Short mmCIF file of C-alpha atoms in Angstrom, two decimals:
data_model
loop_
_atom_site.label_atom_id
_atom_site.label_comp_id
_atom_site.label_asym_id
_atom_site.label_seq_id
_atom_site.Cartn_x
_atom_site.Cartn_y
_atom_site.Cartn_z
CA UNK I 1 21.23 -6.30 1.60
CA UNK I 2 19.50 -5.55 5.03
CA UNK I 3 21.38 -5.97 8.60
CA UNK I 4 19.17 -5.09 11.65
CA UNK I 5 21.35 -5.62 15.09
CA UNK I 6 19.99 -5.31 18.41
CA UNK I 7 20.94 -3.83 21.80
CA UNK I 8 18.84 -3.50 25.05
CA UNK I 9 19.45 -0.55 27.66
CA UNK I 10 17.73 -0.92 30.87
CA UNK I 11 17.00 1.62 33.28
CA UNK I 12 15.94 2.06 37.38
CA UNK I 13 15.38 5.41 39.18
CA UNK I 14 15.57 8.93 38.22
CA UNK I 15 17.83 10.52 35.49
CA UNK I 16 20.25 11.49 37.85
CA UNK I 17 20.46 9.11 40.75
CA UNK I 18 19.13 5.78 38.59
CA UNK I 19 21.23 3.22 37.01
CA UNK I 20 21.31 0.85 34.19
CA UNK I 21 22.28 -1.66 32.08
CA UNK I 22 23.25 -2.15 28.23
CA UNK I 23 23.43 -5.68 26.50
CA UNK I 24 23.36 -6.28 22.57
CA UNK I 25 22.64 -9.49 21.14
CA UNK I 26 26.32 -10.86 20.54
CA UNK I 27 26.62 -10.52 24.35
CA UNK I 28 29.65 -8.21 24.40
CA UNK I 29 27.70 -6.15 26.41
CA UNK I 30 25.95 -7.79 28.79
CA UNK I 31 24.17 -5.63 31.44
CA UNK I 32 27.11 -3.41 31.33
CA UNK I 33 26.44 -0.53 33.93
CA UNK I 34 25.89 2.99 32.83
CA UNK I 35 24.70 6.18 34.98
CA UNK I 36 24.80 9.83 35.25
CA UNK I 37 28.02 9.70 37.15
CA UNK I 38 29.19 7.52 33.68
CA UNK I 39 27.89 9.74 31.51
CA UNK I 40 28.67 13.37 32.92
CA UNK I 41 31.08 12.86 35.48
CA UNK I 42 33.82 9.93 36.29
CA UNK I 43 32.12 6.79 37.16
CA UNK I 44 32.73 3.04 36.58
CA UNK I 45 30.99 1.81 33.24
CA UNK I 46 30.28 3.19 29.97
CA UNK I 47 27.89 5.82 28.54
CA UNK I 48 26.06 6.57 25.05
CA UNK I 49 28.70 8.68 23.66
CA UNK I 50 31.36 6.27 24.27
CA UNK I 51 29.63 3.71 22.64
CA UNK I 52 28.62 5.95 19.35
CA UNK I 53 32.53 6.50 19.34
CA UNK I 54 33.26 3.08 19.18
CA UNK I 55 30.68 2.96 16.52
CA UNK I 56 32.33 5.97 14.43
CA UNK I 57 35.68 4.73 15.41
CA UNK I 58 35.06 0.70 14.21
CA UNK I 59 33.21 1.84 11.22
CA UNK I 60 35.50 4.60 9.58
CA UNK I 61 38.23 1.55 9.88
CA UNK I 62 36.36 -0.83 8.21
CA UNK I 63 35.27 1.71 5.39
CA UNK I 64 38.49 2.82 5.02
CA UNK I 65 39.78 -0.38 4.88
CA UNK I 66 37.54 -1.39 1.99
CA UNK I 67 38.32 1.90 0.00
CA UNK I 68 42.14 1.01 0.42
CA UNK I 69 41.60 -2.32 -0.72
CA UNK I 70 39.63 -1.65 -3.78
CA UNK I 71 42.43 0.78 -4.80
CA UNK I 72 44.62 -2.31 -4.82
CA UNK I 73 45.92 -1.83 -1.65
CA UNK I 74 46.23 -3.43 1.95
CA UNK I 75 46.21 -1.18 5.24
CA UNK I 76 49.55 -2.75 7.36
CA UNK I 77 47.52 -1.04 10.52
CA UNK I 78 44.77 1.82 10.63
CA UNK I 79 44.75 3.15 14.40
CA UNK I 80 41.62 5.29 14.66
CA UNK I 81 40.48 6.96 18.03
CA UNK I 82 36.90 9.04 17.90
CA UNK I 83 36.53 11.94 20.49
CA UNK I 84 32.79 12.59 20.68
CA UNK I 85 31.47 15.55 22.41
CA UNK I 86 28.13 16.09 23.97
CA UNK I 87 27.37 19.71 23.84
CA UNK I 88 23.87 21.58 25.70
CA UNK I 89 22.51 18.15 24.55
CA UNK I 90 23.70 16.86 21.48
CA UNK I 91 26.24 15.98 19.94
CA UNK I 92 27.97 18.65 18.36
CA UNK I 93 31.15 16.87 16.89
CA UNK I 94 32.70 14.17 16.08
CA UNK I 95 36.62 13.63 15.64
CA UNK I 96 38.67 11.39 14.03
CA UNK I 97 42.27 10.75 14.42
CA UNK I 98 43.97 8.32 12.18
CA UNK I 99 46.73 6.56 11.95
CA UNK I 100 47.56 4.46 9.06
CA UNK I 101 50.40 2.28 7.96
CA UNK I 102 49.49 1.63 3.80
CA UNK I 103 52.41 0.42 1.70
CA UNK I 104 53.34 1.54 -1.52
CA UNK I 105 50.13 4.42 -1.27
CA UNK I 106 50.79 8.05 -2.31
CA UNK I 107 49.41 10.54 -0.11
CA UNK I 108 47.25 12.46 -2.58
CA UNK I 109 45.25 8.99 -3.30
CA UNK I 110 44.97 7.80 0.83
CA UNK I 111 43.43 11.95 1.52
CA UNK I 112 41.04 10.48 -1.29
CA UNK I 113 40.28 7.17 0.44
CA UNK I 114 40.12 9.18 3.48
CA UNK I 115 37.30 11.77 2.42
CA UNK I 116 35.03 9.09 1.05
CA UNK I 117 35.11 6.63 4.22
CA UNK I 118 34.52 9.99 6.07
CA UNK I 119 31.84 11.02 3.99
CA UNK I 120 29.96 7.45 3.34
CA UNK I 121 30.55 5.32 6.32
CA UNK I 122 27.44 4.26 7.66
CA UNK I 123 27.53 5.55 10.99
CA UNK I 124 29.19 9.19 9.39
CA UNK I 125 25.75 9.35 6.98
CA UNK I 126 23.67 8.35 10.65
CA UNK I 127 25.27 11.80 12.35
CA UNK I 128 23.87 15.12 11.99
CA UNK I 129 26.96 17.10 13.37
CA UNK I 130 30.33 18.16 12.27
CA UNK I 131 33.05 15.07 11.55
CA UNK I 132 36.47 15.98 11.27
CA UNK I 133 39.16 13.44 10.01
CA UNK I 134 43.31 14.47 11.04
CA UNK I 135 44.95 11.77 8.98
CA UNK I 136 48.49 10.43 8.99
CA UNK I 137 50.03 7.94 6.63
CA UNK I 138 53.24 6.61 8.01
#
């Protein structure tokens, strides 16, 4: 099966005193405002990184999620926050904190769950930079 998804970026002026805008097709971005002062310093709107967190973030849940469940299972919560970092222009990391609420699964079998959504979610296999996963099962 093949999924292609879209998103538009917009941008006005130079690198560091332009603007712009990201939409994507579903519309929950739409012309949302992005700049250098978003990106490298403290200003209103989002920035690449953020949004390839929420992409790491959303996806390791959803893989994780599906491991769980075809170990029999069914995640009560899974709390996942990404930290990307942005290092002499690349990303050099990518971290993952979890927090998971699983009845009834052992700890030895969730670190196993845990290593393969690390290892084959779709945005983890996009990455070329380190990913490291701190896990806690309540």
């Amino acid at each position: 099966m093949k999924i292609t998804r879209n998103a538009q970026a917009h941008w006005a002026g130079t690198g560091k005193d332009g603007q712009g805008t990201v939409s994507t097709a579903s519309t929950v971005l739409n012309q949302t405002q992005y700049s250098y002062k978003t990106r490298f310093e403290d200003g209103v709107g989002t920035n690449p990184e953020e949004l390839v967190a929420a992409a790491h973030a959303g996806c390791f849940a959803m893989q994780l999620a599906f491991n769980i469940q075809q170990a029999g299972f069914a995640a009560d919560s899974l709390d996942v926050n990404c930290a990307i970092s942005l290092e002499d222009g690349s990303i050099s990391s990518s971290v993952l904190t979890l927090k998971a609420s699983v009845p009834g699964l052992d700890k030895a079998k969730f670190d196993e769950l845990v290593d393969h959504a690390e290892h084959n979610c779709p945005i983890s296999k996009l990455f070329n930079t380190t990913i490291t996963v701190n896990a806690t099962l309540a």
